[in-house]
Short mmCIF file of N, CA and C in Angstrom, two decimals:
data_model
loop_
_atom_site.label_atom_id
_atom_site.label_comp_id
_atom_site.label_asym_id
_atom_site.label_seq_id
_atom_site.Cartn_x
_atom_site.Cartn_y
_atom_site.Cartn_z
N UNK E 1 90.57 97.86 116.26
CA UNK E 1 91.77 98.18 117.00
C UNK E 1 93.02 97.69 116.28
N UNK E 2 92.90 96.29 115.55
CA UNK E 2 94.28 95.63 114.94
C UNK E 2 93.78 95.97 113.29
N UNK E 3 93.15 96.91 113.07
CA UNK E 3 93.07 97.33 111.47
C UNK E 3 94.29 98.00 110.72
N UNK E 4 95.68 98.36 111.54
CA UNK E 4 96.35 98.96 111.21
C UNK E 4 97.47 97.91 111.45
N UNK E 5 97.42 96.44 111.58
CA UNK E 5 98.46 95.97 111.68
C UNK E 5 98.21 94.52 110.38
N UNK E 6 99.69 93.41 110.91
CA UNK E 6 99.34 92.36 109.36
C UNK E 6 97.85 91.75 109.77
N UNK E 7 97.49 91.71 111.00
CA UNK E 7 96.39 90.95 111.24
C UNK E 7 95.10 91.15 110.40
N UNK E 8 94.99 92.26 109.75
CA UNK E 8 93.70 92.57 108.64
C UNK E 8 94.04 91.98 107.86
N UNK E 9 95.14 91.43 107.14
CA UNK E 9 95.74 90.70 106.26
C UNK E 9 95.42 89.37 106.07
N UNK E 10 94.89 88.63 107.26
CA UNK E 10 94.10 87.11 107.13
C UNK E 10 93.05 87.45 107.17
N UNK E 11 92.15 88.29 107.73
CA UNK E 11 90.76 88.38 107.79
C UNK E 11 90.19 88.80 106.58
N UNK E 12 90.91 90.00 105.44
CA UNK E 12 90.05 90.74 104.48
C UNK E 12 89.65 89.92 102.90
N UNK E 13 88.54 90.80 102.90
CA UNK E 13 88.69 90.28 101.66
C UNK E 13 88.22 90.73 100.57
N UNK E 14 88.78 90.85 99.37
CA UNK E 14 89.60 91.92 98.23
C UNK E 14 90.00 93.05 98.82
N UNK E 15 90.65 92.88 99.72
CA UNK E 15 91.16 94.30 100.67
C UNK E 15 90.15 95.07 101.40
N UNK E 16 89.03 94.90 101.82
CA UNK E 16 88.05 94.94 102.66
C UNK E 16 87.45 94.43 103.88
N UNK E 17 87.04 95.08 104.81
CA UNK E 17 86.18 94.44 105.84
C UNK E 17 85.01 93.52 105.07
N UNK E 18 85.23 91.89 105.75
CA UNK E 18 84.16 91.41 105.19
C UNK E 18 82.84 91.27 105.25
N UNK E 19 81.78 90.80 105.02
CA UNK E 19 80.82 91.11 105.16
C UNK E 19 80.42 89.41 104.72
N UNK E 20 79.62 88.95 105.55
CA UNK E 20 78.75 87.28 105.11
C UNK E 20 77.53 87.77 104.86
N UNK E 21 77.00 86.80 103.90
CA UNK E 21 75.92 87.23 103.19
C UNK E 21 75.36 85.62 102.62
N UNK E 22 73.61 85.36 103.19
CA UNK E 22 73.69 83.96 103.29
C UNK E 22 73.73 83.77 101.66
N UNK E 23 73.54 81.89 101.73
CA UNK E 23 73.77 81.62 99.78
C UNK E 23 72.47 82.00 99.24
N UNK E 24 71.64 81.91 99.88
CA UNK E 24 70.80 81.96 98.78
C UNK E 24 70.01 84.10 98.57
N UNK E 25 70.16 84.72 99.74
CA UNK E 25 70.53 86.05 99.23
C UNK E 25 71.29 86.62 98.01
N UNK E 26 72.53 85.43 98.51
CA UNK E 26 73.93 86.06 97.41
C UNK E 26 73.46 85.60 96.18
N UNK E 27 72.54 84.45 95.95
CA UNK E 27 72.33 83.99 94.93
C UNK E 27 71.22 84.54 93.85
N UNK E 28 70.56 85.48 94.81
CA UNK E 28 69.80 86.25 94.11
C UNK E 28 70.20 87.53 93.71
N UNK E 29 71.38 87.83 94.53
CA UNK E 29 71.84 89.22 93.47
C UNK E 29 73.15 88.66 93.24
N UNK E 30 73.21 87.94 92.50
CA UNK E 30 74.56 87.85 91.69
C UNK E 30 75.95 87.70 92.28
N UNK E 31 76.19 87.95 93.87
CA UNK E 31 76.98 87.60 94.52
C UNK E 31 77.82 86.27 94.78
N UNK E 32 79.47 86.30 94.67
CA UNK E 32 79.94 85.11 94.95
C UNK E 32 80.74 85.49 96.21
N UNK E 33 81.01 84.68 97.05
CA UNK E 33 82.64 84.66 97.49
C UNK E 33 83.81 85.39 97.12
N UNK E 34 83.87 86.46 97.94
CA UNK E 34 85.31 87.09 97.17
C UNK E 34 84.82 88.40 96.33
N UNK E 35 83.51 88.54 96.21
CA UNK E 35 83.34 89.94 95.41
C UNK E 35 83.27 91.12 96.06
N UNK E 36 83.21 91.80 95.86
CA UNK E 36 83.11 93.66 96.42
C UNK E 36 81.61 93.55 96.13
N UNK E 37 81.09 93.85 97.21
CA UNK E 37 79.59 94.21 97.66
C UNK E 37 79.49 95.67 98.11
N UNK E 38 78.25 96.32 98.11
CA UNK E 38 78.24 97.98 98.78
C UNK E 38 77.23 97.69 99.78
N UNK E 39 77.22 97.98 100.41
CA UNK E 39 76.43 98.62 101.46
C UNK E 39 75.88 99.31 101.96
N UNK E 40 74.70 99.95 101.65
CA UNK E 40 73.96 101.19 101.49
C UNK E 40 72.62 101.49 102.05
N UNK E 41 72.38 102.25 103.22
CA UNK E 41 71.32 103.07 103.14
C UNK E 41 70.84 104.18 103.63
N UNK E 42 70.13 105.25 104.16
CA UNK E 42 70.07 106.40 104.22
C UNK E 42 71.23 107.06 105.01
N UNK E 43 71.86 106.28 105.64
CA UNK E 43 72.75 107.40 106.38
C UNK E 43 73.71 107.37 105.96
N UNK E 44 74.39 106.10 104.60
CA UNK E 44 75.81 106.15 104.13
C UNK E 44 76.04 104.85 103.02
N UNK E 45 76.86 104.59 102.77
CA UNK E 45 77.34 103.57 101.85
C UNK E 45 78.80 102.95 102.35
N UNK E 46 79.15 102.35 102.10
CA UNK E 46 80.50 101.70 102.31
C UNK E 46 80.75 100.20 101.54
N UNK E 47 82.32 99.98 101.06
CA UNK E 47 81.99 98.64 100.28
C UNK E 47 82.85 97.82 101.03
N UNK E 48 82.60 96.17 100.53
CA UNK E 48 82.91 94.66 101.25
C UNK E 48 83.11 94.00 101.24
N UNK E 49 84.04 92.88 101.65
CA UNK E 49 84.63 91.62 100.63
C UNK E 49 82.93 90.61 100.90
N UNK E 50 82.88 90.17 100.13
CA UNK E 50 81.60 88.82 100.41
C UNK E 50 82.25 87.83 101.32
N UNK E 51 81.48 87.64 101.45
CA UNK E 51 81.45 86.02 102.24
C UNK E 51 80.54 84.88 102.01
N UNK E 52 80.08 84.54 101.00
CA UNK E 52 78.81 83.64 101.34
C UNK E 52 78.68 82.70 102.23
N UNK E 53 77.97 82.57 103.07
CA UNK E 53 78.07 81.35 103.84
C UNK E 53 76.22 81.36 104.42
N UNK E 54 76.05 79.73 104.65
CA UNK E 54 74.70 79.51 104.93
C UNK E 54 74.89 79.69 106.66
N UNK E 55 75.94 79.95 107.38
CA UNK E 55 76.02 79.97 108.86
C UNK E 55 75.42 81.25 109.04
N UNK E 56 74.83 81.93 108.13
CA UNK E 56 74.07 83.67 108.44
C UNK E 56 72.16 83.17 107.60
N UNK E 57 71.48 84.00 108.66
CA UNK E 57 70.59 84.05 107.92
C UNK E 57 70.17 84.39 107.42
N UNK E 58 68.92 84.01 105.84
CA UNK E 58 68.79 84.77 104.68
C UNK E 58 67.90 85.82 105.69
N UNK E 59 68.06 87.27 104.69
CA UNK E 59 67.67 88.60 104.98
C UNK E 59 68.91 89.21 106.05
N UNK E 60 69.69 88.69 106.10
CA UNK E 60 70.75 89.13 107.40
C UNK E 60 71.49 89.27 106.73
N UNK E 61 72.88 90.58 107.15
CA UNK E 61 74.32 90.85 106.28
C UNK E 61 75.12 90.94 107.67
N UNK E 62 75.89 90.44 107.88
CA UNK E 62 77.24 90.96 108.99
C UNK E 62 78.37 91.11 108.25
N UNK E 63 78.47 92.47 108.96
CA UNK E 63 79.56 93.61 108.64
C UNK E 63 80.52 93.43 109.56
N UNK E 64 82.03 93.58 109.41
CA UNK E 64 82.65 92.81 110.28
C UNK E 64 82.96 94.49 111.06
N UNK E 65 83.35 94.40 112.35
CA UNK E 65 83.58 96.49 112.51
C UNK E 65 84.73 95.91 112.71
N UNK E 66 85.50 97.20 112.10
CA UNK E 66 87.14 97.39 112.46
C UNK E 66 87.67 98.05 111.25
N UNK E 67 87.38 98.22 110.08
CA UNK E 67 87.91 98.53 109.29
C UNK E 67 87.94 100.11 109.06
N UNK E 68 88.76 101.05 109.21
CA UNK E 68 89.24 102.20 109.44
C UNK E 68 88.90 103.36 108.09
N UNK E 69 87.78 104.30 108.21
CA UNK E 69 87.39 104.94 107.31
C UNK E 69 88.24 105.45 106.32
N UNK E 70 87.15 105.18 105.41
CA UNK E 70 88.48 105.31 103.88
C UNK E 70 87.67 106.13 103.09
N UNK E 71 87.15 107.69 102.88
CA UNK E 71 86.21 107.90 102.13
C UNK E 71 86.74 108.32 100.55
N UNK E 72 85.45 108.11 99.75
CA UNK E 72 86.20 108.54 98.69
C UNK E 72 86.59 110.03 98.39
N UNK E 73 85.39 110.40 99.05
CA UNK E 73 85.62 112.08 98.76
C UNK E 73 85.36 112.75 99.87
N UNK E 74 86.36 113.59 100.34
CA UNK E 74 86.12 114.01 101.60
C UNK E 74 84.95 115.03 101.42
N UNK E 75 85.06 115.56 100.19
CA UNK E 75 84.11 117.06 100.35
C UNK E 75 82.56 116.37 100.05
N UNK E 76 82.36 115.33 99.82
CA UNK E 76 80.59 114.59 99.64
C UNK E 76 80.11 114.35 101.23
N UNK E 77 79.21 114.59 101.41
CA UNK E 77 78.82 114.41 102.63
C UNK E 77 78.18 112.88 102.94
N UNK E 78 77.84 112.25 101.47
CA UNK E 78 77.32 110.92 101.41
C UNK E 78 78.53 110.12 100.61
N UNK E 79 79.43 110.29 101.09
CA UNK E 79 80.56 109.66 100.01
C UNK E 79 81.03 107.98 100.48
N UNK E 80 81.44 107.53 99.54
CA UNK E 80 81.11 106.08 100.17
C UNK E 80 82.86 105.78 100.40
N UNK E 81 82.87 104.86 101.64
CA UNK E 81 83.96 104.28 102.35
C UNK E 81 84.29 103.33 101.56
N UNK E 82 85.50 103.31 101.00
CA UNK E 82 86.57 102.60 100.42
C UNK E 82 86.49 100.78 100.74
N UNK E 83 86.54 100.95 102.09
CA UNK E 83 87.09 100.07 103.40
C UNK E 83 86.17 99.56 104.06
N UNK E 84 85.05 100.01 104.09
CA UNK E 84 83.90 98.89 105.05
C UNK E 84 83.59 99.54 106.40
N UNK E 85 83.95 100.87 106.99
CA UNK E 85 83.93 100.84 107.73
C UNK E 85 82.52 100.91 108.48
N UNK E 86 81.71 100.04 108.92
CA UNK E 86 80.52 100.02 109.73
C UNK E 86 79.31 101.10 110.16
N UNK E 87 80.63 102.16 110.61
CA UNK E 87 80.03 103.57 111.19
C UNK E 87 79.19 104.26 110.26
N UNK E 88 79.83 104.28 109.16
CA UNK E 88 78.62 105.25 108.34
C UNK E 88 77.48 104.62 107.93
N UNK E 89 77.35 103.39 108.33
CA UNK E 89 75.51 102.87 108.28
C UNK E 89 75.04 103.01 109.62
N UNK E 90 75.25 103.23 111.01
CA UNK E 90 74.55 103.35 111.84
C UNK E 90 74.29 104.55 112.55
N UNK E 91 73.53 104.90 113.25
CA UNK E 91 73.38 105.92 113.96
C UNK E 91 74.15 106.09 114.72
N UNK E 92 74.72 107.79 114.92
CA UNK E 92 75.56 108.39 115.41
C UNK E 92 75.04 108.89 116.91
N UNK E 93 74.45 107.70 117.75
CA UNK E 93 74.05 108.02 119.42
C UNK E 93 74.71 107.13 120.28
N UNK E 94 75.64 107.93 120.72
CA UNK E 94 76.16 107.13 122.53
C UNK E 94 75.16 106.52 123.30
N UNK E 95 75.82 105.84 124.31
CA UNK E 95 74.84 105.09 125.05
C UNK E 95 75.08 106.02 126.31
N UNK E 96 76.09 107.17 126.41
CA UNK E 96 75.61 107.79 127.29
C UNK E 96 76.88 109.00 127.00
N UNK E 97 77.02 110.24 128.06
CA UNK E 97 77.45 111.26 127.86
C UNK E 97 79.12 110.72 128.10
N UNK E 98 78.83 109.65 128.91
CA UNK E 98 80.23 109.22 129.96
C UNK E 98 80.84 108.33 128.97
N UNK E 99 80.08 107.66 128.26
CA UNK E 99 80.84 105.93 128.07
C UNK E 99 80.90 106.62 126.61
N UNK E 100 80.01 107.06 125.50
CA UNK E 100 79.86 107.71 124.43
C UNK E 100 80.18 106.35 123.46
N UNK E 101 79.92 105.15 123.95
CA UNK E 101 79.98 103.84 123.16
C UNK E 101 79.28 103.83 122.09
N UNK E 102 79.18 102.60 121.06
CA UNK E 102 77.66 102.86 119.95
C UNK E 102 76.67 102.64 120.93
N UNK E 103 75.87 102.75 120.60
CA UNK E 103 74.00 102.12 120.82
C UNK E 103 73.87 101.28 119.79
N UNK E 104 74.20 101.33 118.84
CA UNK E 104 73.36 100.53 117.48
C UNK E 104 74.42 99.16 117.00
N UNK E 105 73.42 97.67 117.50
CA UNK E 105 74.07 96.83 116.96
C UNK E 105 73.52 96.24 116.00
N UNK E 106 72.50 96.70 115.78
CA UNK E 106 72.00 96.23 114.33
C UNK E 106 71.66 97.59 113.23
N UNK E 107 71.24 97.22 112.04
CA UNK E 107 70.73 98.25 111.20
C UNK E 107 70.58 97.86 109.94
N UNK E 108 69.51 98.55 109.01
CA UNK E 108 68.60 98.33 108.43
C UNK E 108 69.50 98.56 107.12
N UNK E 109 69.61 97.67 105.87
CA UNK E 109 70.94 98.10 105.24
C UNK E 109 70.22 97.27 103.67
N UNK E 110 70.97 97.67 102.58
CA UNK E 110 70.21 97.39 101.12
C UNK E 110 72.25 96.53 100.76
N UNK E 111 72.02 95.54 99.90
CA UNK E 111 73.64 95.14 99.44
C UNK E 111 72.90 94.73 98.02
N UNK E 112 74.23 94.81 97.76
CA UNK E 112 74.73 94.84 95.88
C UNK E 112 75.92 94.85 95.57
N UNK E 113 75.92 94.12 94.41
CA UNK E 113 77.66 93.60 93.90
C UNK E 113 77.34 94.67 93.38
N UNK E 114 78.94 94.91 94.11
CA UNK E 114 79.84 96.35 93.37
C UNK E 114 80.18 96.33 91.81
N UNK E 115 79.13 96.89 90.78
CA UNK E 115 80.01 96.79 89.80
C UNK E 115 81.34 98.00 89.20
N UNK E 116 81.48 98.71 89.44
CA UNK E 116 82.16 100.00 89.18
C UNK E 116 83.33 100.05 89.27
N UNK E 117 84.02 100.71 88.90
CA UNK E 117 85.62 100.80 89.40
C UNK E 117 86.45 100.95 90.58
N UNK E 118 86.36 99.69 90.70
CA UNK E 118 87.26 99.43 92.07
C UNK E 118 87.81 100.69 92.91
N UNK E 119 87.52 101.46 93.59
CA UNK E 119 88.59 102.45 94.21
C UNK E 119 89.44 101.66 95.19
N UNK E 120 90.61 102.42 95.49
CA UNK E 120 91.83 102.50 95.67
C UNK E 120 91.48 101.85 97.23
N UNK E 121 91.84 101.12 98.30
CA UNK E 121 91.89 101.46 99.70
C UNK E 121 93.11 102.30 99.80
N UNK E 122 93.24 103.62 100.54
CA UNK E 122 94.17 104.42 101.23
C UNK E 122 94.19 105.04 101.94
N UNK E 123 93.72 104.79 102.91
CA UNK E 123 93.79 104.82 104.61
C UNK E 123 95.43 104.17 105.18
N UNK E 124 95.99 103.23 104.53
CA UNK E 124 97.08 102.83 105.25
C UNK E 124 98.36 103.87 104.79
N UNK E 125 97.72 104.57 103.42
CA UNK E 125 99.19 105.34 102.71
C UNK E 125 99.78 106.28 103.35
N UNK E 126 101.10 106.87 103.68
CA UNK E 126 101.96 107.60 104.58
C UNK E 126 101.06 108.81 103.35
N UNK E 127 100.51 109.92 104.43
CA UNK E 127 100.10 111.26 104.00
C UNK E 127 101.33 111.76 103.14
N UNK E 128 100.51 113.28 102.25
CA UNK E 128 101.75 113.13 101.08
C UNK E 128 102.71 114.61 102.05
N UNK E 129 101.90 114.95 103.24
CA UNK E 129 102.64 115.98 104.45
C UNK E 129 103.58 115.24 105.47
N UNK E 130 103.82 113.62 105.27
CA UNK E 130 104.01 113.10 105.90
C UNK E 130 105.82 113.21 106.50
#
């Protein structure tokens, strides 16, 4: 809800929704504090600031939700989110016709330091129709 104001501004990190990831996970794939991680599995990808911290447990990743879809390519149907945004790793089922909330608070997810070229976040940029 406050992804569009300064308040993402203390929470992110390398300009991303963060993501904690315990030490000794991070320590097995090469992960520090502060890196761009991806997030990936059959239903999408999206990337993440790290977090290491031992307050998560190993085999566990929390994804923080809020961060406002950023894809890279609109025309890929598997194209990966800039920004972190949560949604494209979980299933796309309401909890009902009325409320149309998520259902899914967990999900089954693969991470890896991002090595590749940084893309851009621009979701916040004034459209160029603007």
């Amino acid at each position: 809800q406050l992804n569009g104001t300064r308040v993402r501004e203390i929470y992110e990190v390398a300009g991303r929704e963060p993501c904690m990831i315990n030490s000794k996970a991070a320590e097995a794939r090469g992960i520090k504090s502060g890196d761009v991680v991806r997030l990936f599995n059959g239903r999408g990808q999206c990337l993440a600031g790290a977090v290491v911290s031992d307050d998560i447990r190993p085999g566990v990743v929390q994804l923080q939700e809020g961060a406002w879809y950023d894809p890279a390519d609109i025309t890929d149907a598997n194209t990966l989110c800039k920004h972190g945004d949560a949604n494209v790793l979980t299933p796309d089922i309401g909890t009902s016709c009325l409320a149309q909330a998520t259902s899914a608070h967990t999900c089954l997810v693969e991470v890896e330091k991002y090595t590749g070229p940084l893309p851009a976040v621009t979701v916040f940029d004034t459209p160029a129709n603007a």
